[in-house]
Amino acid sequence: MGIAGATGYTGVELLRLLARHPGARLSAAMGGPGAPPRSVAALKRVWDAPVDGLDLDILASQSEAVFLALPDHAAAEIAPPLVARGKRVFDLSGAFRLRDASLRKRWYPQTPEPSQPVVYGLTERNRDRLRDSTLVACAGCYPTAAILALQPLLEAKLLVTDGAPLIIDAKSGVSGAGKTPTERTHFSECHGSLSAYGVFNHRHAAEIEQELGARVTFVPHLLPIDRGILETIYATLQHGVDEAAIRATLHAAYDGSPFVRLTGSDLPEIKHVVHTNFCDIGWKLNADTRQLVMVVCIDNLVKGAAGQAVQNFNVAFGFDETAGLN
Amino acid sequence: MGIAGATGYTGVELLRLLARHPGARLSAAMGGPGAPPRSVAALKRVWDAPVDGLDLDILASQSEAVFLALPDHAAAEIAPPLVARGKRVFDLSGAFRLRDASLRKRWYPQTPEPSQPVVYGLTERNRDRLRDSTLVACAGCYPTAAILALQPLLEAKLLVTDGAPLIIDAKSGVSGAGKTPTERTHFSECHGSLSAYGVFNHRHAAEIEQELGARVTFVPHLLPIDRGILETIYATLQHGVDEAAIRATLHAAYDGSPFVRLTGSDLPEIKHVVHTNFCDIGWKLNADTRQLVMVVCIDNLVKGAAGQAVQNFNVAFGFDETAGLN
Amino acid sequence: MGIAGATGYTGVELLRLLARHPGARLSAAMGGPGAPPRSVAALKRVWDAPVDGLDLDILASQSEAVFLALPDHAAAEIAPPLVARGKRVFDLSGAFRLRDASLRKRWYPQTPEPSQPVVYGLTERNRDRLRDSTLVACAGCYPTAAILALQPLLEAKLLVTDGAPLIIDAKSGVSGAGKTPTERTHFSECHGSLSAYGVFNHRHAAEIEQELGARVTFVPHLLPIDRGILETIYATLQHGVDEAAIRATLHAAYDGSPFVRLTGSDLPEIKHVVHTNFCDIGWKLNADTRQLVMVVCIDNLVKGAAGQAVQNFNVAFGFDETAGLN
Amino acid sequence: MGIAGATGYTGVELLRLLARHPGARLSAAMGGPGAPPRSVAALKRVWDAPVDGLDLDILASQSEAVFLALPDHAAAEIAPPLVARGKRVFDLSGAFRLRDASLRKRWYPQTPEPSQPVVYGLTERNRDRLRDSTLVACAGCYPTAAILALQPLLEAKLLVTDGAPLIIDAKSGVSGAGKTPTERTHFSECHGSLSAYGVFNHRHAAEIEQELGARVTFVPHLLPIDRGILETIYATLQHGVDEAAIRATLHAAYDGSPFVRLTGSDLPEIKHVVHTNFCDIGWKLNADTRQLVMVVCIDNLVKGAAGQAVQNFNVAFGFDETAGLN
């Protein structure tokens, strides 16, 4: 296995997970294009080799599977030649997630038309296709939580989808914004505060709508914590749908999934999922107004990024789905 | 002026504000029923007198206006005799906010039937009635933000109210839960986390619905910050309503209000309102789906409690509305 | 293996570590004396069995090794009968750490005179004795950091110890204060603040002085974070001691220790050790004034408690020292 | 009054204070050199005029007193011409704090040799000289806390100063590092962490030593909070000095100072001073080892910067020392 982009928050998390994977050996950890070799102090005794500068030839020659934890444009450039050399690529960026060419052009203009089928890497929803994948576009952090919660209910036609859009009020820790310092992610701007951003203008809305086949109103907020996502989802139930139907549908969808925990009316909290690959889903409904409220939590760096990439890798290569993730 | 309940978070904030009010003199600061006298270390050089034990006779004899920063049940008991003695009472608890007897019985079972008219103390919406008030039920923290944002738009009939309820996704700092240590407000449970609570079961929903005359789905969350509330509000616009109509309606409602700041599409952040009496309101809309998203911020201890009580007092006694609040 | 006291912060951390230990099987997880059985929501899919009420007979019958994550007085009561039944006990409380009877009486008055030798469980300093241990008094969180930094330098006589005491300015996350809500650990009291406590009156000072054989001035502070300890240590160098001597002595002490990372003049940060069993040690010195400043970081719940207990267990039972701790 | 540099954290705090000063009118608020005019969203309704680009002529023509909240090098350049025009200048930067030319050259190489006497602007220690000042070098944040605590005790010769240096273990909120985003002040790097920096290499050590006339070992740490400083100070008492002597000396020094609160053995916390101009000082001593521990708290943006500048201005212009600071 090899990693390109091992020095960002997602890359370091991935390095930490892969360095102790019980079944596969990490042979190369490289930075992004143009980044000099460096050692990652926080990883001493975990990964003592330096993180090398990016070299596609070396990366390809040492690895059967390559993980890309790069900015979208860099992944868009590097993934196709790696696939062309027969590597199986797990891309953590957004570059290849959108299937519709016009949407992809809007949100990821540097992405070329994929020459081979891309598998959308939300493990629980796509295990079969992952087994034969060459290029896996690992799901985005916000979409992972929203889709895991809503997709089974929409497939079972339990929710109203005409009329008003589904509402996803999302809150994320700041590590989701990456490692580059900005005014928005400056400590003094975030601490003790909360703000909304990207309203009606966030590419994860397109990704969620693609997978759900339904319109959503998606409002992300920047939480004053480092890691973790909580999404509060509002939907209207079809007539006659009760709590038992919701419960049964979700259990049918996830009882065989080791990383989805259904918490019912005991709503999940971010604290219980950070530093794990779990996705916790809880719900409450009001029979009177037919309103359903779902609360979903993940760690954006694990189930929302590095952990899910490893989970996808495990399924793709036939390892136990939980290998290296406990 | 006198304060009963001057040692909780709201009471201390009130003490701090009233001790430096330019037009009125604070003559008595007392604790809650049964609480021993104490000095508040953090207020040294601000209020050097001790906070006495609660004595209704002394309180009534020294004060024309009395502020109650007490638990609901204590306020329910103490407010009526003070009013009977001719005092003007500003109650920061929820005891007298609900007008409907059955709702009041459900949420505030200790509250007696009020013998005199109660004025709902959301200053901007009720200035005229405050001038003649005897008992002011100062608005709750969550309702203050929600009502200030929605009421003008509902009165102007710009929003759809049949079909789905209005959605209020609210996030509050932990001081809103008061000063008594609990498992929920233990530092290690809140830090780095986020959780929803009181879903479909919070008395502030009844208060909001009373004032708005519309159904709401209200989901509060406990933010890992000390003070501040941000509410994200979702509504569907009536056909033909555009941004100009929203903007004009809100400006007409608040251009004369010194503490409401309209920020338009530059959405407000908690950081900009903490330690102030401001309510900041911003909004964005999607013409395609007719969805309106509003973001509202206040400091729960100031505009959501102590500051608004002082603002109500200022209007009631003919002071400048901003006296002691800058 | 069995755990008594598996529901506090330390106990849950221990449960998490032992449930996935590669070489030993966790057979019983029990609460503290009088605590009812419960399931720990955050541990679903990690430890699905309930946490039972404490039953010494069952605990003893199912476990060769027993971990106690109990309050001091409960551990003082329970450890001796378990040892008497031939169990090897790893006590995470302070009950048996102090060897001097008068100090033990002052700080842990419920502790009986131990009938068998107690091994002080700071792994790196005591590997040999751990192999034959019956009762291990796992080192306290603050002492772990202080002793690992100072003991090699004191043994090599590099520091001045007559005249002024060594100074240990310690800062700890709030989880170190345990799970019981108190005014001191209430979120709104800690967030955005910092305070010192226990000055000249903290039992960890006695523990540190016992192991170092030198006087210390120890001032702990409550940091507004959940987990992690950073200690800043001030000492005066003996004449002629330079950086090379400090460096060589520390490397000689720890180059064979998998969990001690020496960072030299690149001073450690709490962020790099949380959720790990590492102890990071850095230092700088001023040749002019002969002042040495050391900075040491650990995670108080891992290397300062549960992780070190597992590390002690590994050495005691002949497992690889890092088993279950990566 | 005029401000240059009104958009940084210190500048905004200063603008907020001066805009409501009861005795003086703020006539000009300008940014730093080269900064374009802008409005400060968070100050709407507090200061509605834009913050203009810096123009020395306009600034000088509109203001008798000028506050500089600029980077050191900009203040070094701008202060002398303003003084030459007869303006009274309150410089919040470090440019003119050090009197020794060689130290000034090391730490503030752009500062020219002052042509007029500079008054060190730590109000409580220098009231007389402030009255006739032309250029006031307002004290640094860390030095303010350290000097207020130690100077009276050193002047009274209660502390040992030969042998080991005085030790100042300082912890500061991140706003002390300014508004420019950096890797060090990125939210995800600070949150949940703590780190030391500038060990044996911080210019505030030189400033403290200048005022105290004694050697100090000064270690600052970056706290995961926005504002506030706590310093823990370690000193050895001269033989025969007891708590009564410490207490009497500090009370003699500060009983007439409205912003110094002596808390004795009830050690101060950051929470109690943020958003105020107070400096809280507490202490404990160990008669056995003759060790004195002092704990001092200020808000770095108020007493450590903007508030103290206003306090200096009040004394310089004959206003009540507390004007605009309550």
PDB file of C-alpha atoms in Angstrom, chain C residues 163-305:
ATOM      1  CA  GLY C 163      18.583  24.737  48.419  1.00  0.00           C
ATOM      2  CA  ALA C 164      15.365  25.308  46.505  1.00  0.00           C
ATOM      3  CA  PRO C 165      12.958  22.451  45.682  1.00  0.00           C
ATOM      4  CA  LEU C 166      12.471  21.256  42.129  1.00  0.00           C
ATOM      5  CA  ILE C 167       9.465  23.037  40.629  1.00  0.00           C
ATOM      6  CA  ILE C 168       6.735  21.166  38.760  1.00  0.00           C
ATOM      7  CA  ASP C 169       4.116  23.377  37.168  1.00  0.00           C
ATOM      8  CA  ALA C 170       1.500  20.845  36.025  1.00  0.00           C
ATOM      9  CA  LYS C 171      -1.558  21.331  33.829  1.00  0.00           C
ATOM     10  CA  SER C 172      -4.197  18.621  33.434  1.00  0.00           C
ATOM     11  CA  GLY C 173      -7.347  18.065  31.412  1.00  0.00           C
ATOM     12  CA  VAL C 174     -10.568  17.832  33.393  1.00  0.00           C
ATOM     13  CA  SER C 175     -11.094  14.084  32.984  1.00  0.00           C
ATOM     14  CA  GLY C 176      -8.385  13.723  35.598  1.00  0.00           C
ATOM     15  CA  ALA C 177     -10.935  14.903  38.140  1.00  0.00           C
ATOM     16  CA  GLY C 178     -13.202  11.964  37.401  1.00  0.00           C
ATOM     17  CA  LYS C 179     -16.771  11.521  36.260  1.00  0.00           C
ATOM     18  CA  THR C 180     -18.704  12.878  39.222  1.00  0.00           C
ATOM     19  CA  PRO C 181     -20.104  16.337  38.442  1.00  0.00           C
ATOM     20  CA  THR C 182     -18.841  19.072  40.770  1.00  0.00           C
ATOM     21  CA  GLU C 183     -18.864  22.843  40.754  1.00  0.00           C
ATOM     22  CA  ARG C 184     -15.187  22.834  39.864  1.00  0.00           C
ATOM     23  CA  THR C 185     -15.683  20.606  36.830  1.00  0.00           C
ATOM     24  CA  HIS C 186     -18.930  22.192  35.627  1.00  0.00           C
ATOM     25  CA  PHE C 187     -18.490  23.119  31.986  1.00  0.00           C
ATOM     26  CA  SER C 188     -19.188  26.822  32.416  1.00  0.00           C
ATOM     27  CA  GLU C 189     -16.632  27.087  35.221  1.00  0.00           C
ATOM     28  CA  CYS C 190     -13.801  25.528  33.208  1.00  0.00           C
ATOM     29  CA  HIS C 191     -14.418  26.640  29.623  1.00  0.00           C
ATOM     30  CA  GLY C 192     -12.314  29.620  28.645  1.00  0.00           C
ATOM     31  CA  SER C 193     -10.621  29.595  32.040  1.00  0.00           C
ATOM     32  CA  LEU C 194      -7.636  28.233  33.915  1.00  0.00           C
ATOM     33  CA  SER C 195      -7.098  27.832  37.635  1.00  0.00           C
ATOM     34  CA  ALA C 196      -4.540  26.433  40.033  1.00  0.00           C
ATOM     35  CA  TYR C 197      -5.558  24.090  42.851  1.00  0.00           C
ATOM     36  CA  GLY C 198      -4.111  21.983  45.615  1.00  0.00           C
ATOM     37  CA  VAL C 199      -1.082  24.252  46.060  1.00  0.00           C
ATOM     38  CA  PHE C 200       1.198  22.817  48.777  1.00  0.00           C
ATOM     39  CA  ASN C 201      -1.547  20.312  49.484  1.00  0.00           C
ATOM     40  CA  HIS C 202      -1.728  17.581  46.854  1.00  0.00           C
ATOM     41  CA  ARG C 203      -1.025  13.928  47.525  1.00  0.00           C
ATOM     42  CA  HIS C 204       0.740  13.524  44.195  1.00  0.00           C
ATOM     43  CA  ALA C 205       3.513  15.724  45.592  1.00  0.00           C
ATOM     44  CA  ALA C 206       4.152  13.071  48.250  1.00  0.00           C
ATOM     45  CA  GLU C 207       4.183  10.353  45.598  1.00  0.00           C
ATOM     46  CA  ILE C 208       6.654  12.270  43.438  1.00  0.00           C
ATOM     47  CA  GLU C 209       8.935  13.027  46.403  1.00  0.00           C
ATOM     48  CA  GLN C 210       8.872   9.352  47.442  1.00  0.00           C
ATOM     49  CA  GLU C 211      10.092   8.195  44.050  1.00  0.00           C
ATOM     50  CA  LEU C 212      12.565  11.004  43.415  1.00  0.00           C
ATOM     51  CA  GLY C 213      13.957  11.272  46.924  1.00  0.00           C
ATOM     52  CA  ALA C 214      13.932  15.060  46.570  1.00  0.00           C
ATOM     53  CA  ARG C 215      11.704  17.942  47.596  1.00  0.00           C
ATOM     54  CA  VAL C 216       9.380  19.384  44.969  1.00  0.00           C
ATOM     55  CA  THR C 217       7.066  22.368  44.748  1.00  0.00           C
ATOM     56  CA  PHE C 218       4.113  20.980  42.817  1.00  0.00           C
ATOM     57  CA  VAL C 219       1.317  23.216  41.483  1.00  0.00           C
ATOM     58  CA  PRO C 220      -1.407  21.566  39.394  1.00  0.00           C
ATOM     59  CA  HIS C 221      -3.782  23.554  37.174  1.00  0.00           C
ATOM     60  CA  LEU C 222      -7.124  22.594  35.626  1.00  0.00           C
ATOM     61  CA  LEU C 223      -6.894  23.026  31.846  1.00  0.00           C
ATOM     62  CA  PRO C 224     -10.013  23.601  29.744  1.00  0.00           C
ATOM     63  CA  ILE C 225      -9.467  20.386  27.777  1.00  0.00           C
ATOM     64  CA  ASP C 226     -10.786  16.893  28.344  1.00  0.00           C
ATOM     65  CA  ARG C 227      -7.611  14.844  28.471  1.00  0.00           C
ATOM     66  CA  GLY C 228      -3.885  15.311  28.543  1.00  0.00           C
ATOM     67  CA  ILE C 229      -1.252  16.531  30.969  1.00  0.00           C
ATOM     68  CA  LEU C 230       1.649  18.888  30.326  1.00  0.00           C
ATOM     69  CA  GLU C 231       4.199  19.496  33.043  1.00  0.00           C
ATOM     70  CA  THR C 232       6.784  22.254  32.911  1.00  0.00           C
ATOM     71  CA  ILE C 233       9.663  21.423  35.209  1.00  0.00           C
ATOM     72  CA  TYR C 234      12.272  23.876  36.471  1.00  0.00           C
ATOM     73  CA  ALA C 235      15.602  22.773  37.921  1.00  0.00           C
ATOM     74  CA  THR C 236      19.090  24.144  38.424  1.00  0.00           C
ATOM     75  CA  LEU C 237      21.941  22.221  36.813  1.00  0.00           C
ATOM     76  CA  GLN C 238      25.037  21.204  38.729  1.00  0.00           C
ATOM     77  CA  HIS C 239      28.134  23.111  37.649  1.00  0.00           C
ATOM     78  CA  GLY C 240      29.537  21.791  34.409  1.00  0.00           C
ATOM     79  CA  VAL C 241      26.421  19.964  33.239  1.00  0.00           C
ATOM     80  CA  ASP C 242      25.649  20.745  29.615  1.00  0.00           C
ATOM     81  CA  GLU C 243      22.997  19.780  27.094  1.00  0.00           C
ATOM     82  CA  ALA C 244      24.987  16.779  25.912  1.00  0.00           C
ATOM     83  CA  ALA C 245      24.984  15.313  29.412  1.00  0.00           C
ATOM     84  CA  ILE C 246      21.237  15.744  29.764  1.00  0.00           C
ATOM     85  CA  ARG C 247      20.612  14.240  26.369  1.00  0.00           C
ATOM     86  CA  ALA C 248      22.913  11.277  26.884  1.00  0.00           C
ATOM     87  CA  THR C 249      21.436  10.450  30.266  1.00  0.00           C
ATOM     88  CA  LEU C 250      17.858  10.511  29.012  1.00  0.00           C
ATOM     89  CA  HIS C 251      18.657   8.460  25.930  1.00  0.00           C
ATOM     90  CA  ALA C 252      20.486   5.896  28.035  1.00  0.00           C
ATOM     91  CA  ALA C 253      17.435   5.646  30.242  1.00  0.00           C
ATOM     92  CA  TYR C 254      14.778   5.362  27.549  1.00  0.00           C
ATOM     93  CA  ASP C 255      16.100   4.225  24.204  1.00  0.00           C
ATOM     94  CA  GLY C 256      14.777   0.748  24.936  1.00  0.00           C
ATOM     95  CA  SER C 257      11.390   2.007  26.108  1.00  0.00           C
ATOM     96  CA  PRO C 258       8.746   1.884  23.391  1.00  0.00           C
ATOM     97  CA  PHE C 259       6.500   4.501  24.961  1.00  0.00           C
ATOM     98  CA  VAL C 260       8.970   7.243  25.886  1.00  0.00           C
ATOM     99  CA  ARG C 261       9.753   9.657  23.069  1.00  0.00           C
ATOM    100  CA  LEU C 262      12.585  12.145  23.615  1.00  0.00           C
ATOM    101  CA  THR C 263      11.954  15.285  21.607  1.00  0.00           C
ATOM    102  CA  GLY C 264      14.947  17.390  22.690  1.00  0.00           C
ATOM    103  CA  SER C 265      14.565  21.112  22.111  1.00  0.00           C
ATOM    104  CA  ASP C 266      11.458  20.512  19.984  1.00  0.00           C
ATOM    105  CA  LEU C 267       9.179  20.714  23.009  1.00  0.00           C
ATOM    106  CA  PRO C 268       6.226  18.305  23.165  1.00  0.00           C
ATOM    107  CA  GLU C 269       2.549  19.273  22.952  1.00  0.00           C
ATOM    108  CA  ILE C 270      -0.470  17.581  24.474  1.00  0.00           C
ATOM    109  CA  LYS C 271      -2.034  17.144  21.033  1.00  0.00           C
ATOM    110  CA  HIS C 272       0.633  14.637  20.045  1.00  0.00           C
ATOM    111  CA  VAL C 273       0.069  12.245  22.931  1.00  0.00           C
ATOM    112  CA  VAL C 274      -3.682  12.159  23.530  1.00  0.00           C
ATOM    113  CA  HIS C 275      -5.253   8.763  22.873  1.00  0.00           C
ATOM    114  CA  THR C 276      -1.782   7.180  22.999  1.00  0.00           C
ATOM    115  CA  ASN C 277       0.376   5.594  25.677  1.00  0.00           C
ATOM    116  CA  PHE C 278       3.355   7.809  24.851  1.00  0.00           C
ATOM    117  CA  CYS C 279       5.226  10.003  27.282  1.00  0.00           C
ATOM    118  CA  ASP C 280       6.967  12.776  25.330  1.00  0.00           C
ATOM    119  CA  ILE C 281       9.886  14.554  27.008  1.00  0.00           C
ATOM    120  CA  GLY C 282      11.633  17.695  25.743  1.00  0.00           C
ATOM    121  CA  TRP C 283      14.055  20.141  27.369  1.00  0.00           C
ATOM    122  CA  LYS C 284      15.962  23.383  26.979  1.00  0.00           C
ATOM    123  CA  LEU C 285      18.653  24.871  29.122  1.00  0.00           C
ATOM    124  CA  ASN C 286      20.236  28.222  29.748  1.00  0.00           C
ATOM    125  CA  ALA C 287      23.965  27.833  30.300  1.00  0.00           C
ATOM    126  CA  ASP C 288      24.223  31.356  31.691  1.00  0.00           C
ATOM    127  CA  THR C 289      21.831  30.845  34.599  1.00  0.00           C
ATOM    128  CA  ARG C 290      22.230  27.030  34.728  1.00  0.00           C
ATOM    129  CA  GLN C 291      18.467  26.696  34.470  1.00  0.00           C
ATOM    130  CA  LEU C 292      16.928  23.565  32.980  1.00  0.00           C
ATOM    131  CA  VAL C 293      13.356  23.626  31.689  1.00  0.00           C
ATOM    132  CA  MET C 294      11.741  20.287  30.845  1.00  0.00           C
ATOM    133  CA  VAL C 295       8.340  19.833  29.218  1.00  0.00           C
ATOM    134  CA  VAL C 296       6.619  16.461  29.545  1.00  0.00           C
ATOM    135  CA  CYS C 297       3.288  15.318  28.065  1.00  0.00           C
ATOM    136  CA  ILE C 298       1.079  12.278  28.573  1.00  0.00           C
ATOM    137  CA  ASP C 299      -2.575  11.384  28.166  1.00  0.00           C
ATOM    138  CA  ASN C 300      -3.775  11.194  31.769  1.00  0.00           C
ATOM    139  CA  LEU C 301      -6.287   8.429  30.938  1.00  0.00           C
ATOM    140  CA  VAL C 302      -3.811   6.287  28.968  1.00  0.00           C
ATOM    141  CA  LYS C 303      -0.144   6.529  30.069  1.00  0.00           C
ATOM    142  CA  GLY C 304      -1.399   8.222  33.246  1.00  0.00           C
ATOM    143  CA  ALA C 305      -3.898   5.445  34.064  1.00  0.00           C
TER     144      ALA C 305
END
